[in-house]
Structures are given as C-alpha cells and as structure tokens.
Tab-separated table of C-alpha atoms in Angstrom:
chain	number	residue	atom	x	y	z
A	809	MET	CA	9.990	2.474	11.739
A	810	LYS	CA	11.670	5.848	11.311
A	811	VAL	CA	13.506	6.812	8.130
A	812	ASN	CA	15.576	9.970	7.713
A	813	THR	CA	14.873	11.092	4.127
A	814	ARG	CA	16.564	13.752	2.027
A	815	ILE	CA	13.313	15.409	0.914
A	816	PHE	CA	10.932	14.909	3.850
A	817	GLY	CA	13.299	14.766	6.809
A	818	GLU	CA	12.614	12.115	9.422
A	819	ILE	CA	9.353	10.277	8.780
A	820	GLU	CA	7.543	7.472	10.559
A	821	ILE	CA	6.551	4.587	8.294
A	822	GLN	CA	4.113	1.931	9.392
A	823	GLU	CA	5.098	-1.607	8.408
A	824	GLU	CA	1.830	-2.098	6.491
A	825	LYS	CA	2.676	0.919	4.278
A	826	ILE	CA	5.833	-0.678	2.870
A	827	ILE	CA	5.662	-1.695	-0.792
A	828	HIS	CA	8.062	-4.497	-1.757
A	829	PHE	CA	9.649	-4.757	-5.224
A	830	THR	CA	11.129	-8.265	-5.483
A	831	ASP	CA	13.488	-7.194	-8.283
A	832	GLY	CA	13.920	-3.560	-7.279
A	833	ILE	CA	13.071	-0.892	-9.822
A	834	ILE	CA	14.652	-0.167	-13.174
A	835	GLY	CA	18.121	1.255	-12.630
A	836	PHE	CA	18.004	0.593	-8.879
A	837	PRO	CA	17.833	-3.208	-8.411
A	838	ASP	CA	19.000	-3.012	-4.780
A	839	CYS	CA	16.156	-0.695	-3.752
A	840	LYS	CA	13.384	-3.122	-2.910
A	841	ASP	CA	11.298	-1.509	-0.169
A	842	PHE	CA	9.437	1.767	-0.624
A	843	THR	CA	6.568	3.752	0.782
A	844	LEU	CA	4.240	6.105	-1.034
A	845	ILE	CA	4.152	9.677	0.282
A	846	PHE	CA	1.300	11.912	-0.877
A	847	ASP	CA	-0.846	14.864	0.098
A	848	GLU	CA	-3.276	13.344	2.608
A	849	LYS	CA	-5.986	15.872	1.671
A	850	LYS	CA	-5.945	14.881	-2.014
A	851	GLY	CA	-5.295	11.184	-1.461
A	852	ASN	CA	-2.864	9.117	-3.481
A	853	ARG	CA	-4.709	9.816	-6.737
A	854	GLY	CA	-4.678	13.591	-6.396
A	855	GLY	CA	-1.461	14.465	-8.214
A	856	ILE	CA	2.257	13.904	-7.888
A	857	SER	CA	3.267	11.605	-5.034
A	858	TRP	CA	6.671	10.304	-3.993
A	859	LEU	CA	7.849	6.715	-3.998
A	860	GLN	CA	10.327	6.933	-1.123
A	861	SER	CA	12.992	4.239	-0.786
A	862	ILE	CA	13.365	2.631	2.623
A	863	ASP	CA	16.676	1.011	1.596
A	864	GLU	CA	18.264	4.272	0.366
A	865	PRO	CA	16.637	7.160	2.275
A	866	VAL	CA	18.167	9.767	-0.067
A	867	PHE	CA	16.325	8.216	-3.029
A	868	ALA	CA	12.725	9.145	-3.850
A	869	LEU	CA	10.917	9.143	-7.188
A	870	PRO	CA	8.078	11.476	-8.125
A	871	VAL	CA	5.178	9.376	-9.423
A	872	ILE	CA	1.617	9.944	-10.614
A	873	ASP	CA	-1.460	7.917	-11.521
A	874	PRO	CA	-1.273	7.699	-15.346
A	875	LEU	CA	-5.057	8.034	-15.644
A	876	LEU	CA	-4.708	11.624	-14.411
A	877	ILE	CA	-2.499	12.309	-17.435
A	878	LYS	CA	-3.943	10.073	-20.132
A	879	GLU	CA	-7.503	8.922	-19.432
A	880	ASN	CA	-7.323	6.025	-21.891
A	881	TYR	CA	-4.028	4.632	-20.553
A	882	ASN	CA	-4.524	0.876	-20.650
A	883	PRO	CA	-1.375	-0.868	-21.886
A	884	VAL	CA	-1.398	-4.532	-22.806
A	885	VAL	CA	0.812	-6.421	-20.373
A	886	GLU	CA	1.949	-10.014	-20.632
A	887	ASP	CA	0.659	-11.963	-17.619
A	888	GLU	CA	4.041	-13.527	-16.850
A	889	LEU	CA	5.472	-10.058	-16.112
A	890	LEU	CA	3.065	-9.749	-13.192
A	891	THR	CA	3.123	-13.245	-11.662
A	892	SER	CA	5.307	-12.107	-8.749
A	893	LEU	CA	2.499	-9.816	-7.586
A	894	GLY	CA	0.010	-12.576	-6.826
A	895	ASN	CA	-3.646	-12.483	-7.843
A	896	LEU	CA	-4.357	-9.126	-9.475
A	897	THR	CA	-7.885	-7.812	-9.908
A	898	GLN	CA	-9.185	-4.467	-11.080
A	899	GLU	CA	-9.902	-3.576	-7.447
A	900	ASN	CA	-6.460	-4.393	-5.998
A	901	THR	CA	-4.258	-3.107	-8.825
A	902	PHE	CA	-2.753	0.377	-8.583
A	903	ILE	CA	-0.620	1.767	-11.394
A	904	LEU	CA	1.889	4.613	-11.176
A	905	VAL	CA	4.287	6.159	-13.679
A	906	THR	CA	7.468	8.044	-12.900
A	907	VAL	CA	7.668	11.799	-13.383
A	908	THR	CA	10.769	13.541	-14.703
A	909	VAL	CA	11.119	17.134	-13.517
A	910	PRO	CA	13.999	18.867	-15.355
A	911	ARG	CA	15.282	22.381	-14.692
A	912	ASP	CA	12.926	23.694	-17.380
A	913	LEU	CA	9.563	22.732	-15.880
A	914	LYS	CA	7.908	23.035	-19.287
A	915	GLU	CA	9.787	19.856	-20.217
A	916	MET	CA	8.228	17.864	-17.345
A	917	SER	CA	7.201	14.404	-18.525
A	918	VAL	CA	6.008	10.981	-17.431
A	919	ASN	CA	7.270	7.586	-18.536
A	920	LEU	CA	4.252	5.725	-19.907
A	921	LYS	CA	6.476	2.919	-21.225
A	922	ALA	CA	7.598	1.634	-17.789
A	923	PRO	CA	4.698	1.697	-15.306
A	924	ILE	CA	4.893	0.564	-11.705
A	925	VAL	CA	2.226	-2.011	-10.857
A	926	ILE	CA	1.228	-2.479	-7.209
A	927	ASN	CA	-0.977	-5.148	-5.674
A	928	VAL	CA	-2.520	-3.144	-2.829
A	929	ASP	CA	-3.692	-6.307	-1.039
A	930	ASN	CA	-0.234	-7.791	-0.456
A	931	HIS	CA	1.921	-4.661	-1.031
A	932	LYS	CA	3.992	-6.332	-3.747
A	933	ALA	CA	5.072	-4.290	-6.752
A	934	CYS	CA	7.121	-4.390	-9.913
A	935	GLN	CA	8.139	-2.012	-12.644
A	936	ILE	CA	7.659	-3.384	-16.132
A	937	ILE	CA	8.474	-2.259	-19.651
A	938	ILE	CA	5.510	-2.205	-22.005
A	939	ASP	CA	6.196	-3.642	-25.460
A	940	ASP	CA	4.361	-1.098	-27.614
A	941	ASP	CA	4.665	2.476	-28.856
A	942	LEU	CA	3.977	4.283	-25.569
A	943	PRO	CA	6.367	7.217	-25.004
A	944	VAL	CA	9.134	7.307	-22.408
A	945	LYS	CA	8.785	11.106	-22.234
A	946	TYR	CA	5.123	12.132	-22.425
A	947	LYS	CA	5.078	15.874	-21.691
A	948	ILE	CA	2.638	16.942	-18.974
A	949	TYR	CA	3.445	20.529	-17.972
A	950	GLU	CA	0.700	22.206	-20.022
A	951	LEU	CA	-1.850	19.607	-18.954
A	952	LEU	CA	-1.028	20.148	-15.266
A	953	MET	CA	-1.156	23.946	-15.650
A	954	ALA	CA	-4.517	23.789	-17.446
A	955	ARG	CA	-5.890	21.527	-14.737
A	956	LYS	CA	-4.578	23.839	-12.004
A	957	ALA	CA	-6.162	26.879	-13.710
A	958	GLY	CA	-9.495	25.046	-13.777
A	959	GLU	CA	-9.537	24.380	-10.012
C-alpha cells in the first residue's frame, strides 16, 4: 500500500510491516495502524526511528529503543496491561519510547513513563503508562552528542 506522508513523502508499506494498536496511542485513540521507519543501515535499534501513522499520514512520532538511552531500563508492568498483545516472550517483545524534540535541541527528551510495547510476531502493540517514578521527560541531548562524538 502507498501512503503519502508529511515527512517522508509517498512511501510504499508492505502489509506485514503494519503494527496495530487496538486502542490507538495515548492522545490519538483513532490512530491504530502504524509502520516503523528507520535507517536501514543502522537497523531499527540504531537510533531515532519514526512511528508513522497509516490512518493519519501527517502524523509520525519519533521513537527510540529505551535501552540505547538507559541501559538498565526494565520497568515493572502489570500483565493485564499487555494481554491484548498475545503471548509475549523476551525474543518477540520490542519496546520503544517517544522522543520529544523541542526548538531548543538541548531540551530533547524521551518519555520513559509511557513505553510502546510491540509483539513482533503478530504485529500487535500498545502504549502503556508505568506506575512508578520513571520520568516523562528524561533528557537525552548530551547523551546522544557524547555517543556521536565517540563514533
């Protein structure tokens, strides 16, 4: 299927690359189908990717693997929050967090409190809110710049 996006122009999306959120995502309950767009050379764990809406082609969220930001990220999640995703294992579970990129890039942050959980086997996903003290705005600019300088 072809989707005309605001950021990437017209893109071709294979049916098996569509990720379905039964309840949409926080703040956008009507956006249920997405695809993940990333730098093919780095793979989907190489840095910031985009969760592109199929339902609203002008809507895309920057996302990143939280383990690239906080190596010990391992929030406790109540099982009932994830039942809609089917059988989750360590091998088929992929976690992303949203990235906020304000005008002042030094204020760039990720939301560790509301991760996106994806079952890569069945392409079902949900965004949940973690009930602990994880920050909504965990600043990442200096970490990303230090990592880039080390490449």
